[in-house]
Coordinates of C-alpha atoms and ligand atoms in Angstrom, one line a residue:
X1 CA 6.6 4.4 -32.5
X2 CA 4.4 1.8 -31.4
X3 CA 2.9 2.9 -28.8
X4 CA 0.0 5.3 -28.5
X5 CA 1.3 8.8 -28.1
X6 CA -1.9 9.1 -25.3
X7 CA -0.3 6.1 -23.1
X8 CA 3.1 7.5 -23.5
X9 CA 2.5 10.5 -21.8
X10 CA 0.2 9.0 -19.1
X11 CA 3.8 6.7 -18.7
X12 CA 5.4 9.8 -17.6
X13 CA 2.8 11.3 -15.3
X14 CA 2.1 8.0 -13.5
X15 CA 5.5 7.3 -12.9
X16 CA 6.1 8.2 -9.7
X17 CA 5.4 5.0 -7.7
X18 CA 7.4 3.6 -10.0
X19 CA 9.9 5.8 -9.9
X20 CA 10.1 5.5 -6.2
X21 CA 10.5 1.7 -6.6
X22 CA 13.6 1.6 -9.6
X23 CA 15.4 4.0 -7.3
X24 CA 15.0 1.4 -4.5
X25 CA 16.6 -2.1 -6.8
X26 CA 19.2 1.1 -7.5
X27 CA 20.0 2.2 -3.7
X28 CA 19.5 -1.7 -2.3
X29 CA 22.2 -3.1 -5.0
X30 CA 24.5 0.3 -3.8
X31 CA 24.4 0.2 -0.5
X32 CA 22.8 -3.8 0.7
X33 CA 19.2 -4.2 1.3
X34 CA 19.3 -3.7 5.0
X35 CA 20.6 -0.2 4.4
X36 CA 17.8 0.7 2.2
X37 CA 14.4 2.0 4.2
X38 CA 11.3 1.5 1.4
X39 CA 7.9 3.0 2.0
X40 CA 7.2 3.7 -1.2
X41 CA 4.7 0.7 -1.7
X42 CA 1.7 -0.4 -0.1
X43 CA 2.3 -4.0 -0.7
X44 CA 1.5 -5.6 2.8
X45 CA 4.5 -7.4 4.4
X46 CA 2.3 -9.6 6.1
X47 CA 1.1 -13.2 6.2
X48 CA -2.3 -13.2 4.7
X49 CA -4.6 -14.2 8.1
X50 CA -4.7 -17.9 8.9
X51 CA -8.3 -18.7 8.2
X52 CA -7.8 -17.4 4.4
X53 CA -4.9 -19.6 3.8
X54 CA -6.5 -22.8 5.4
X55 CA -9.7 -22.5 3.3
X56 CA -7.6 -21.4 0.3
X57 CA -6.1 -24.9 0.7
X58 CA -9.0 -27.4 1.9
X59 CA -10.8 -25.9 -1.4
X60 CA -7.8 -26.4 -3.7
X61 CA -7.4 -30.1 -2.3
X62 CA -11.4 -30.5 -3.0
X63 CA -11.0 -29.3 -6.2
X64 CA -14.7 -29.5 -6.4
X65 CA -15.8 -30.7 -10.4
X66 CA -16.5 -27.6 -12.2
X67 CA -14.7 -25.0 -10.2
X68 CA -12.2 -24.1 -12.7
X69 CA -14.7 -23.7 -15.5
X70 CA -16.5 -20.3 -16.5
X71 CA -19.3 -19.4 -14.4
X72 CA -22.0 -16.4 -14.8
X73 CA -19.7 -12.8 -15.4
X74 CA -20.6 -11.5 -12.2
X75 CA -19.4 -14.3 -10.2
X76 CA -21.0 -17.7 -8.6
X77 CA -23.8 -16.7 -6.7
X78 CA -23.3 -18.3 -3.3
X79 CA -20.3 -15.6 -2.9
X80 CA -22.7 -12.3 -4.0
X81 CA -25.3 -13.7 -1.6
X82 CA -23.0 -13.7 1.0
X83 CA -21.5 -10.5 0.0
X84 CA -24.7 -9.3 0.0
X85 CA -25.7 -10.7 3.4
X86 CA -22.9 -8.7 5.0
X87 CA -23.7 -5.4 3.4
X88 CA -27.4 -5.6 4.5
X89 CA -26.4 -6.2 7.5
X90 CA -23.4 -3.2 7.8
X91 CA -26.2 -0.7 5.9
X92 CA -29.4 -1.7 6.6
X93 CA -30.5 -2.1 3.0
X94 CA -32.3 -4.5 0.6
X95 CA -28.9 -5.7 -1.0
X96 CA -29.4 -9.2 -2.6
X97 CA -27.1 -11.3 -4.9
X98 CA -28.3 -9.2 -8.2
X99 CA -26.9 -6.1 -6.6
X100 CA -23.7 -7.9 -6.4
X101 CA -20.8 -8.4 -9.5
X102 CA -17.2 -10.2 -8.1
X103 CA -14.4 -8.4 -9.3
X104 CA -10.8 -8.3 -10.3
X105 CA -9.5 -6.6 -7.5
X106 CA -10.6 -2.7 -6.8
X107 CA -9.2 -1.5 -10.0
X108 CA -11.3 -4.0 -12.0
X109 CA -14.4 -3.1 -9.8
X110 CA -14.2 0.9 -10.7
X111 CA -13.0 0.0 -14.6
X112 CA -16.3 -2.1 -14.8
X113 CA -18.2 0.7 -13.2
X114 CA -17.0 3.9 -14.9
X115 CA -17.0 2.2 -18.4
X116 CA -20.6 1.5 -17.2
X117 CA -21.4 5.0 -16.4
X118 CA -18.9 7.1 -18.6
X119 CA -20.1 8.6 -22.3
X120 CA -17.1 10.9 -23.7
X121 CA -16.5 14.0 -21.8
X122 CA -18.2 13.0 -19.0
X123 CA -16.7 14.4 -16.0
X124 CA -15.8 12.5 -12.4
X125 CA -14.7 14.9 -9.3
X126 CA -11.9 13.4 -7.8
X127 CA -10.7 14.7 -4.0
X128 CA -7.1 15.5 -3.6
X129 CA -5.1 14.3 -3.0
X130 CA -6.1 10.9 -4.6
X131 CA -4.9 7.6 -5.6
X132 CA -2.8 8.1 -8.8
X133 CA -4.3 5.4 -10.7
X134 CA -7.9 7.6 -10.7
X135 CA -6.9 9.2 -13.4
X136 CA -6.4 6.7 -15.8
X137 CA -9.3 4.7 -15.1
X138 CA -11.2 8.1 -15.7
X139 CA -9.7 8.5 -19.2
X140 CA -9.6 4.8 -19.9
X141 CA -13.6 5.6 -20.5
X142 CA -13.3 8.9 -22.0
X143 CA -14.1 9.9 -19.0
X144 CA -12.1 13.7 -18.1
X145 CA -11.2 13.9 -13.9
X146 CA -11.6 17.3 -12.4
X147 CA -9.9 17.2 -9.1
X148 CA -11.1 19.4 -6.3
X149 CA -9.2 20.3 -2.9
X150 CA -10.5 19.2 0.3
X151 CA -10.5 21.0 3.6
X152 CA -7.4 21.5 6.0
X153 CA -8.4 18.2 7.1
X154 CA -8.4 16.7 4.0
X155 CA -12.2 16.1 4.7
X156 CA -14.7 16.9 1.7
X157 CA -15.0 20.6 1.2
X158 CA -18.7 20.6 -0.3
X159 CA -18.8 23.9 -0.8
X160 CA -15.9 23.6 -3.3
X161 CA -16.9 20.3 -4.6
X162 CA -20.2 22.2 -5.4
X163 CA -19.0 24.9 -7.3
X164 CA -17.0 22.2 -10.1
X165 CA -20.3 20.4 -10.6
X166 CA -21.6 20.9 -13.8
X167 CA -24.6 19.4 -16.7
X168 CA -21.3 17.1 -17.4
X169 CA -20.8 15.6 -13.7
X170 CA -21.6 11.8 -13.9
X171 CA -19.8 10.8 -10.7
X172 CA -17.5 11.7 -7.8
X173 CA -15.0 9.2 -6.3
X174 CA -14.7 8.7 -2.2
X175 CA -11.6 6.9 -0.8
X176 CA -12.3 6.7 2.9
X177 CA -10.0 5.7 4.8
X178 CA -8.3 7.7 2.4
X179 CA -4.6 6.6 0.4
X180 CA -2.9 8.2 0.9
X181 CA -4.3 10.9 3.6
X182 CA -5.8 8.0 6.6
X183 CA -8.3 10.7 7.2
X184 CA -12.0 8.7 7.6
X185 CA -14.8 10.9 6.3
X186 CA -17.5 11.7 9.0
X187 CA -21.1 10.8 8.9
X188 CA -21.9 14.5 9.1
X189 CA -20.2 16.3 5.6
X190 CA -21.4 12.6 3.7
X191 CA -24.8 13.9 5.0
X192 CA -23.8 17.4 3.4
X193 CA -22.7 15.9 0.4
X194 CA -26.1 13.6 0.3
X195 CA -28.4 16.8 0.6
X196 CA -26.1 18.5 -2.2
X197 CA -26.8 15.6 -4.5
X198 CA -30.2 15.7 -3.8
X199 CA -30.6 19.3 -4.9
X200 CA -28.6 18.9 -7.9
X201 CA -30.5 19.0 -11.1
X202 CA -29.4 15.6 -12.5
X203 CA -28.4 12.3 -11.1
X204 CA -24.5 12.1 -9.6
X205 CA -23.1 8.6 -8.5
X206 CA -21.3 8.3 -6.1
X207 CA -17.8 5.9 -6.4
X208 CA -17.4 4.8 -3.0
X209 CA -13.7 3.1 -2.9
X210 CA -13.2 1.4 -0.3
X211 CA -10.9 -1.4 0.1
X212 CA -9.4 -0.4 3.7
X213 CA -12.5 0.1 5.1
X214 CA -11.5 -2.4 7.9
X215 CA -8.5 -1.1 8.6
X216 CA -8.9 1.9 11.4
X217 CA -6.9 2.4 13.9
X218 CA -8.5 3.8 18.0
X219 CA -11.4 1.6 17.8
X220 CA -12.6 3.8 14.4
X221 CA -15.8 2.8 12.7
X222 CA -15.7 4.2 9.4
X223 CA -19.4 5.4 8.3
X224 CA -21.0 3.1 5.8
X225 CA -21.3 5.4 3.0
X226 CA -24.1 3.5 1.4
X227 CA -26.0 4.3 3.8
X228 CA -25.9 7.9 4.3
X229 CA -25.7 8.7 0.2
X230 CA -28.2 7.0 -2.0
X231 CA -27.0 7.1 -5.5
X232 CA -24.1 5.1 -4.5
X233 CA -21.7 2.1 -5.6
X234 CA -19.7 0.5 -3.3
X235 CA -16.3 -0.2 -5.0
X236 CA -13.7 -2.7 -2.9
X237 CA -11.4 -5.7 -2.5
X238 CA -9.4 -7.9 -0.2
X239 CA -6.4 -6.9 -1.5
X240 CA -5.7 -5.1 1.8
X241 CA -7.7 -6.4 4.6
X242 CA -6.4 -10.2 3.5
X243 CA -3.0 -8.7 2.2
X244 CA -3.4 -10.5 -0.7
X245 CA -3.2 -7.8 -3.5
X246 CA -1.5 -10.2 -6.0
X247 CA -4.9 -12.8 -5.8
X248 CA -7.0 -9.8 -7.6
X249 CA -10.3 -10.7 -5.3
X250 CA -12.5 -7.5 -4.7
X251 CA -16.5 -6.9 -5.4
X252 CA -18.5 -4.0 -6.6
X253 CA -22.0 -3.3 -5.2
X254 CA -25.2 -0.9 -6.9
X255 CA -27.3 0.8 -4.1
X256 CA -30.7 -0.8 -4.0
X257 CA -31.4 2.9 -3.8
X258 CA -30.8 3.8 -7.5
X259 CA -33.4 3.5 -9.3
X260 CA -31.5 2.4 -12.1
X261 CA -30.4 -0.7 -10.2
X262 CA -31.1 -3.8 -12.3
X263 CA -30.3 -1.7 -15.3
X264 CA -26.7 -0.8 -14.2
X265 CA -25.9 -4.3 -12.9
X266 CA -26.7 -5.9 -16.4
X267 CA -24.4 -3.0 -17.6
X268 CA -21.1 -3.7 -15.5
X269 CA -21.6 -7.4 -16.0
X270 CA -21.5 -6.6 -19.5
X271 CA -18.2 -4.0 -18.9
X272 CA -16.7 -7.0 -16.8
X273 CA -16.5 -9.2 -19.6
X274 CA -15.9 -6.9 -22.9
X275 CA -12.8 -5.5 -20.7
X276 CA -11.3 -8.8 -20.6
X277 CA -11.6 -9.7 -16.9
X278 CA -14.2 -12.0 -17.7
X279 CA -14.8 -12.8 -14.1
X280 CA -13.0 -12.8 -10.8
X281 CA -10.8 -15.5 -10.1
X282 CA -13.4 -18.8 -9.0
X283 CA -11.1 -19.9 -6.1
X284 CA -11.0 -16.7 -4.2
X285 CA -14.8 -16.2 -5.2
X286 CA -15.2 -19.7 -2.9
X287 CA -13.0 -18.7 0.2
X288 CA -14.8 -15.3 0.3
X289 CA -17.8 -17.1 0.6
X290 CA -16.3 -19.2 3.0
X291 CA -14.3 -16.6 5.3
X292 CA -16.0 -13.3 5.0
X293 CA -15.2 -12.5 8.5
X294 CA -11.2 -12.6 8.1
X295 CA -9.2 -9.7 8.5
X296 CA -5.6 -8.6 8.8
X297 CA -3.9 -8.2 12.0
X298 CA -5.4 -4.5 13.0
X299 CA -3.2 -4.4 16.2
X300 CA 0.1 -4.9 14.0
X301 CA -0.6 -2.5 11.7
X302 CA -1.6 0.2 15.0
X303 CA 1.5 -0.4 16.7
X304 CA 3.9 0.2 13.7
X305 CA 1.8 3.7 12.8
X306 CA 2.4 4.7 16.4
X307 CA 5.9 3.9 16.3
X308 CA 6.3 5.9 13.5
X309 CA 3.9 8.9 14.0
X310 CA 5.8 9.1 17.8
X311 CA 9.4 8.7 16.3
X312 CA 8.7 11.1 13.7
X313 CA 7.0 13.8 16.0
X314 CA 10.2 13.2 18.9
X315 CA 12.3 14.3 15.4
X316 CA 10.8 17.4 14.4
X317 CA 8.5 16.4 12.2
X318 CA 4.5 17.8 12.1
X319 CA 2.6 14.6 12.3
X320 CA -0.9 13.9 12.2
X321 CA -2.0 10.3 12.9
X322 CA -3.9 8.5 9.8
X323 CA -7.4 7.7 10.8
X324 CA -7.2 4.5 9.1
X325 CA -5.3 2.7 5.7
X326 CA -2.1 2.3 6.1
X327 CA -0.3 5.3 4.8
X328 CA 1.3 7.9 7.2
X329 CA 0.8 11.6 5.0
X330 CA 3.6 13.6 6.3
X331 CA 3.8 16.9 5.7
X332 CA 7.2 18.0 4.7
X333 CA 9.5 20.2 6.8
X334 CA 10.6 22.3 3.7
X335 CA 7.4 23.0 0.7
X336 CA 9.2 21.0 -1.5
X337 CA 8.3 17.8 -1.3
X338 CA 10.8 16.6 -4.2
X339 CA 13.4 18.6 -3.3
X340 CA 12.8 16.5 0.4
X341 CA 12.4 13.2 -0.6
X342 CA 15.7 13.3 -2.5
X343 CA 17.3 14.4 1.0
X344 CA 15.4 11.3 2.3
X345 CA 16.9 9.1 -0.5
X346 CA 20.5 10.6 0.1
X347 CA 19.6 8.7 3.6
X348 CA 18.4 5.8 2.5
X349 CA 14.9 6.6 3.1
X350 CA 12.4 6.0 -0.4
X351 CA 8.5 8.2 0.1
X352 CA 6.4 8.6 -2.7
X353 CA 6.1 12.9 -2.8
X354 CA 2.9 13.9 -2.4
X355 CA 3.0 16.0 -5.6
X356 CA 2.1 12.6 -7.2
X357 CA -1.5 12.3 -5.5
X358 CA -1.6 15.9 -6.9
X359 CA -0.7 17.5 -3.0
X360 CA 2.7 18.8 -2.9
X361 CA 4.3 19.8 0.6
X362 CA 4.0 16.0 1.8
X363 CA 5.4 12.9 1.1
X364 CA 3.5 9.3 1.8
X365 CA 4.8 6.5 4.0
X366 CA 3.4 3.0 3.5
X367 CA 3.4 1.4 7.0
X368 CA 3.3 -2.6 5.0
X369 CA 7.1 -2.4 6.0
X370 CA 8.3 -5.0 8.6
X371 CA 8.4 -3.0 12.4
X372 CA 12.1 -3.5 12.2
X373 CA 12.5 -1.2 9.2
X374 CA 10.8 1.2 10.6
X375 CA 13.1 1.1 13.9
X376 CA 16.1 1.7 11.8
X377 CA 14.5 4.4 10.0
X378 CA 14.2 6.2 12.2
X379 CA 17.5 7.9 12.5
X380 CA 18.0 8.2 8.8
X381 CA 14.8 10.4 9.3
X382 CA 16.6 12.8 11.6
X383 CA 19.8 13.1 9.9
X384 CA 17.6 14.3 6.3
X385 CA 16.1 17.1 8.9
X386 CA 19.2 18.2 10.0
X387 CA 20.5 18.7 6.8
X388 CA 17.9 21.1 5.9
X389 CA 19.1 24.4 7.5
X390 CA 22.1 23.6 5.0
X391 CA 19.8 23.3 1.8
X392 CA 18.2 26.4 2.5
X393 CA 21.6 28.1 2.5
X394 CA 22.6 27.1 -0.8
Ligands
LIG401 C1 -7.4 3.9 -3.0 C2 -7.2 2.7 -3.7 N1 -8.1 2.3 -4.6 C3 -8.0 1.1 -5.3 C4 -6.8 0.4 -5.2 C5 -6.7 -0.8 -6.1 O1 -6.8 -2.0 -5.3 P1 -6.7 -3.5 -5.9 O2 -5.3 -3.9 -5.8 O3 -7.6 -4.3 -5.0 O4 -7.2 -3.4 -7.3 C6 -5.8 0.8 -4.4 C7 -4.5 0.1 -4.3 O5 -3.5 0.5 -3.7 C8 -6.0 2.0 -3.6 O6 -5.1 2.4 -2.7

């Protein structure tokens, strides 16, 4: 066959997403769209905010001479230096254009920066549960993950991260807010994990992945984790904060604390472009250095989590509010999540199970639906709980 026997099994692990998402063309052409509840995706259903779109347009009419042409691999530097401007002023640090590459969205932010950092068999700690997609970008450098549980929280256990650090640790990946958990790490366990990595007997980076940052919910501030661990790069995009995921606009940023600094920025510039991305794309370099300020409407997103956290809690269900993202992690009412979701899907109702962010006994609710799909959910939600008392007796 033609394809690598590697990616054919990483087709079948990853496929849950996916899977999620062929069951849904499946259920919406059985029983009509409007009958079909998806929160499988976290594809915002939103407009992209108003400021974006206008400057997206006033600089395609320009169409300034040279802006479709290539430009330096990490990106034109008015946009790093205004990148840069903002994260000086969020972290308090010397950040400047060279600490600065423009990316293809998240994912091409972390590729860049673990083929970077990665020799084979290096090994990145990865907190469950975790975006699926870690683990291929891990392996994708020869890179080997080693997942590690976090508290009953879902905070950083640093205890346990400790003990799975060994003379082959290169890195360990944050997500906060996390996907799918919403739980926002606190300023006091980064400070743990800061003085952990400062005893350690070699250099750990730290990924920091962040692209809903922005989005909290309660009037949240998520720490800047930049500025409480030192050996850190700041990984990130607009893909959620614009809801514009399909544009592929997102940055990554090297600590003016590691030493290593210029070093590692000549080396990702170098990964950007031998992985194919070349650079990000030039008109969405220009409107972020337009309209850094932009941002997603955070009441919309606060209102459809609490009608959903409420509805499900007035069900039955055990619900804890995210912190921030837009995922709702629900724990499942029997330990199965699979066995659940396909009572969900009986009902119309598509989840990703939790089992495929490597923490079964939940299933994961993207809140990008419109409010009104949640409304009509809702019941569908209570009729799969009331069917359970008849699974177990089978
Ligand atoms: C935690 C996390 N990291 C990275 C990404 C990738 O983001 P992007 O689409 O900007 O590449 C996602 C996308 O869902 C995500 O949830």
């Amino acid at each position: 066959m033609t394809v690598a026997n590697v990616i054919q099994q990483q087709l079948e692990r990853s496929s849950w997403i996916r899977k999620m998402f062929e069951e849904g063309i499946r259920l919406k052409a059985e029983r009509g769209a409007e009958n079909v509840f998806d929160f499988s995706l976290g594809n915002p259903a939103e407009d992209p905010p108003t400021g974006v779109i206008a400057t997206f347009r006033r600089l395609a009419e320009k169409n300034a001479p040279g802006s479709h042409g290539y430009m330096p691999n990490s990106g034109y530097p008015v946009t790093r230096r205004t990148v840069a401007q903002r994260l000086k002023r969020d972290t308090g640090l010397e950040y400047t254009e060279n600490h600065v590459m423009m990316t293809v969205g998240c994912a091409g932010a972390m590729n860049a920066a673990l083929k970077a950092i990665l020799d084979p068999g290096d090994e990145v700690i990865v907190l469950m549960p975790f975006f699926p997609d870690y683990q291929f970008y891990i392996t994708n450098h020869g890179g080997r993950m080693i997942p590690v549980e976090t508290d009953e929280n879902f905070s950083i256990d640093v205890a346990a991260l400790e003990a799975k650090i060994t003379p082959k640790t290169k890195a360990i990946l944050l997500n906060s807010p996390n996907n799918p958990s919403g739980v926002i790490y606190s300023a006091a366990v980064l400070q743990k994990l800061e003085s952990l990595l400062q005893r350690a007997d070699h250099s750990i980076v730290v990924i920091s992945d962040e692209p809903y940052k922005s989005i909290v919910y309660d009037g949240a501030k998520c720490p800047e984790i930049a500025s409480i661990i030192s050996n850190c790069i700041i990984t990130t995009s607009w893909s959620k904060t614009w809801a514009v995921p399909g544009e592929r606009i997102g940055y990554l940023a090297i600590s003016p604390r590691i030493s290593s600094a210029d070093a590692l920025a000549n080396a990702c510039n170098f990964t950007n472009r031998i992985l194919g991305y070349i650079n990000a794309p030039a008109i969405w370099q220009l409107v972020v250095a337009e309209a850094p300020e932009e941002i997603t409407d955070l009441a919309a997103y606060q209102e459809k989590r609490d009608l959903m956290c409420d509805g499900l809690a007035s069900l039955g269900y055990e619900v804890q509010k995210p912190q921030g993202a837009f995922y709702v992690f629900l724990r499942t009412p029997i330990k199965d999540d699979l066995a659940f979701s396909r009572v969900l899907q009986e009902e119309g109702v598509l989840a990703v199970p939790g089992t495929g962010f490597g923490r079964g006994g939940y299933i994961r609710l993207s809140l990008t639906v419109p409010r009104d799909t949640i409304v009509r959910s809702l019941p569908a939600f209570g009729r799969a709980i009331e069917k359970l008392p008849a699974l177990s007796a089978k």
